[in-house]
GROMACS .gro file of C-alpha atoms in nm:
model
  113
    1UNK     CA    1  -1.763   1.814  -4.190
    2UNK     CA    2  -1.965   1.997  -3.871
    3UNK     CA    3  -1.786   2.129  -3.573
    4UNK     CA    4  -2.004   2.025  -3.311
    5UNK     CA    5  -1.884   2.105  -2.939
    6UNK     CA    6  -1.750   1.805  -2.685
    7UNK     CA    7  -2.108   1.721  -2.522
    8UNK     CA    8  -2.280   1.643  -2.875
    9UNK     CA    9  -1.983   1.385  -2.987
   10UNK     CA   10  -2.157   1.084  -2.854
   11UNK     CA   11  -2.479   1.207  -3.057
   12UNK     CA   12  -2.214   1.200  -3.376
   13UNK     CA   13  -2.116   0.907  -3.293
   14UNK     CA   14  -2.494   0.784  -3.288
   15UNK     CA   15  -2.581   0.936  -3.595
   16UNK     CA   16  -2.290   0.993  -3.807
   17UNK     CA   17  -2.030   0.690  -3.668
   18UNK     CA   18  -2.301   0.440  -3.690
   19UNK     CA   19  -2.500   0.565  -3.957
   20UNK     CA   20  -2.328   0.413  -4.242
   21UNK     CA   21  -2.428   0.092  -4.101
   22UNK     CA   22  -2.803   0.188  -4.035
   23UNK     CA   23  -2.824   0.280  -4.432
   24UNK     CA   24  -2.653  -0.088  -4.513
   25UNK     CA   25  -2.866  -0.253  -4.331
   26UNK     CA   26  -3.189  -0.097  -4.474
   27UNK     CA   27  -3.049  -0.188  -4.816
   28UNK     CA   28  -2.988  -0.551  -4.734
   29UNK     CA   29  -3.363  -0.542  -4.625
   30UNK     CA   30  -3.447  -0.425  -4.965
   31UNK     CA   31  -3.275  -0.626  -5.167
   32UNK     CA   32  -3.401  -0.938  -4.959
   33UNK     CA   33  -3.751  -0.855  -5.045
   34UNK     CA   34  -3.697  -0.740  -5.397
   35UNK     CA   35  -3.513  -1.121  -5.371
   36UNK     CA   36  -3.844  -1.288  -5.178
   37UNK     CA   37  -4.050  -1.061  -5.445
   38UNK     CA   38  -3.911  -1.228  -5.774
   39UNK     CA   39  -3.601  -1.024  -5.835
   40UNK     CA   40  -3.282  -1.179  -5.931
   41UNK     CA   41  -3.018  -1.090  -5.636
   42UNK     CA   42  -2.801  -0.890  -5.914
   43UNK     CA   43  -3.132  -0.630  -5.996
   44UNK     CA   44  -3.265  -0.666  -5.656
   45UNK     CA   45  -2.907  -0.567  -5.506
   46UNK     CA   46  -2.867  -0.311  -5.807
   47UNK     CA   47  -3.206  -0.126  -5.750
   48UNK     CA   48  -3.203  -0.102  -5.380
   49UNK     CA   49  -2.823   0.063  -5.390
   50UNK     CA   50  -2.947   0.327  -5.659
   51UNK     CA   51  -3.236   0.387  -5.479
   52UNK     CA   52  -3.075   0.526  -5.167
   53UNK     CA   53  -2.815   0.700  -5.359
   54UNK     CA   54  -3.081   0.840  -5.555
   55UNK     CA   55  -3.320   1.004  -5.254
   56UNK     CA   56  -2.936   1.111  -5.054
   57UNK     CA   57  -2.861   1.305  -5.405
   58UNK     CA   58  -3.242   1.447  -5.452
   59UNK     CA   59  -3.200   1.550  -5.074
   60UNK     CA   60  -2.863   1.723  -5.098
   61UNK     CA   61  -2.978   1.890  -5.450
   62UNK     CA   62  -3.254   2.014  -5.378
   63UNK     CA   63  -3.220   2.134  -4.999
   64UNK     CA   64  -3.594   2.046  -4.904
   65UNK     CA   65  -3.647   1.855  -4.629
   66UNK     CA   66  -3.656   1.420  -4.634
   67UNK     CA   67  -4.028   1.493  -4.500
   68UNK     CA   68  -4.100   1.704  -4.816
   69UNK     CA   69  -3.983   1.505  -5.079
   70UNK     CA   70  -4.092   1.203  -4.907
   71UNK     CA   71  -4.422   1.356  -4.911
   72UNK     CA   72  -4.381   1.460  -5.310
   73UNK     CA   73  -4.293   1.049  -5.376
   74UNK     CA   74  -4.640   0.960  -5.171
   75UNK     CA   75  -4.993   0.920  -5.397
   76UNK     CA   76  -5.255   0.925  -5.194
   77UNK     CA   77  -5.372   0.515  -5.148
   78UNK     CA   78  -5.084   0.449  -5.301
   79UNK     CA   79  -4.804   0.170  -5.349
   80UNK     CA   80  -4.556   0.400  -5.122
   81UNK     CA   81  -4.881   0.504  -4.882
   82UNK     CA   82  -4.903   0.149  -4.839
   83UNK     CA   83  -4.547   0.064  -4.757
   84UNK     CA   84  -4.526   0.388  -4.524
   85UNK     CA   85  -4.827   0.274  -4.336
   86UNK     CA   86  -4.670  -0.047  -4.261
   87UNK     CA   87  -4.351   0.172  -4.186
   88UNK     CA   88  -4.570   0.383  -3.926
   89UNK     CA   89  -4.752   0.060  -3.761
   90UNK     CA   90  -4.439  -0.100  -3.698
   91UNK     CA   91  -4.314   0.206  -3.541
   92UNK     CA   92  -4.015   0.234  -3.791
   93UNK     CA   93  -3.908   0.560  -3.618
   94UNK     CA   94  -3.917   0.433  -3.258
   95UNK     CA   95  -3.705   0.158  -3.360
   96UNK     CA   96  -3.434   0.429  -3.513
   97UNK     CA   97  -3.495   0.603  -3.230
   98UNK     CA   98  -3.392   0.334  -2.995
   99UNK     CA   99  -3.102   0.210  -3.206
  100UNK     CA  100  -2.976   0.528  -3.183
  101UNK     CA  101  -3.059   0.578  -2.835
  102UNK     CA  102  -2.835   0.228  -2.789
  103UNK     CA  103  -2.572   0.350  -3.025
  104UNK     CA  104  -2.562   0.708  -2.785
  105UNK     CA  105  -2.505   0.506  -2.469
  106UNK     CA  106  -2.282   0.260  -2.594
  107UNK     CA  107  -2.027   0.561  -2.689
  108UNK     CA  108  -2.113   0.743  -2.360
  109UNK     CA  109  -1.942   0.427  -2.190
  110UNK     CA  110  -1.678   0.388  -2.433
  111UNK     CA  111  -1.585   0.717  -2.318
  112UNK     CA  112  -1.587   0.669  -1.985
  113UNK     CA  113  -1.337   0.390  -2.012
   0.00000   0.00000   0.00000
């Protein structure tokens, strides 16, 4: 729980009220390619929900930042490198950005209703 004043509850809403949904949909991705990579849909499903649940606990235990420990997960050249790379090309944080930026607005007018 955060008590957050009136002015920053559509930014809650954006980050917190639609977040859930940001995380499932990043785990559907995953388990779609571990699917299109040779996984069966059980493992594939299994590993990508442990996976998040895994980095969420590591972030909350050990109180570094996501930027840090993602950092600690990345060799140089690299499997994860790789994958980040094509994160960073693809401009993976604009698009949370503007998904967010979407979610903000939408809940701006909801409130104005």
């Amino acid at each position: 729980v955060c008590r957050v004043e009136e002015k920053e509850i559509d930014a809650v809403t954006a980050l917190s009220g639609s977040g859930p949904a940001y995380i499932f949909l990043m785990i559907e991705s995953m388990v779609q390619a571990g699917i299109a990579q040779g996984l069966s849909p059980d493992i594939a499903h299994h590993l990508a929900v442990e996976t998040v649940a895994g980095a969420a606990e590591l972030v909350k235990q050990t109180g570094e930042s996501p930027a840090q420990l993602r950092e600690n997960v990345t060799s140089p050249n690299g499997t994860t490198f790789a994958a980040l790379e094509s994160f960073r090309e693809n401009h993976f944080s604009d698009i949370v950005r503007k998904a967010m930026d979407a979610a903000h607005a939408r809940s701006i007018e909801l409130g104005q209703s």
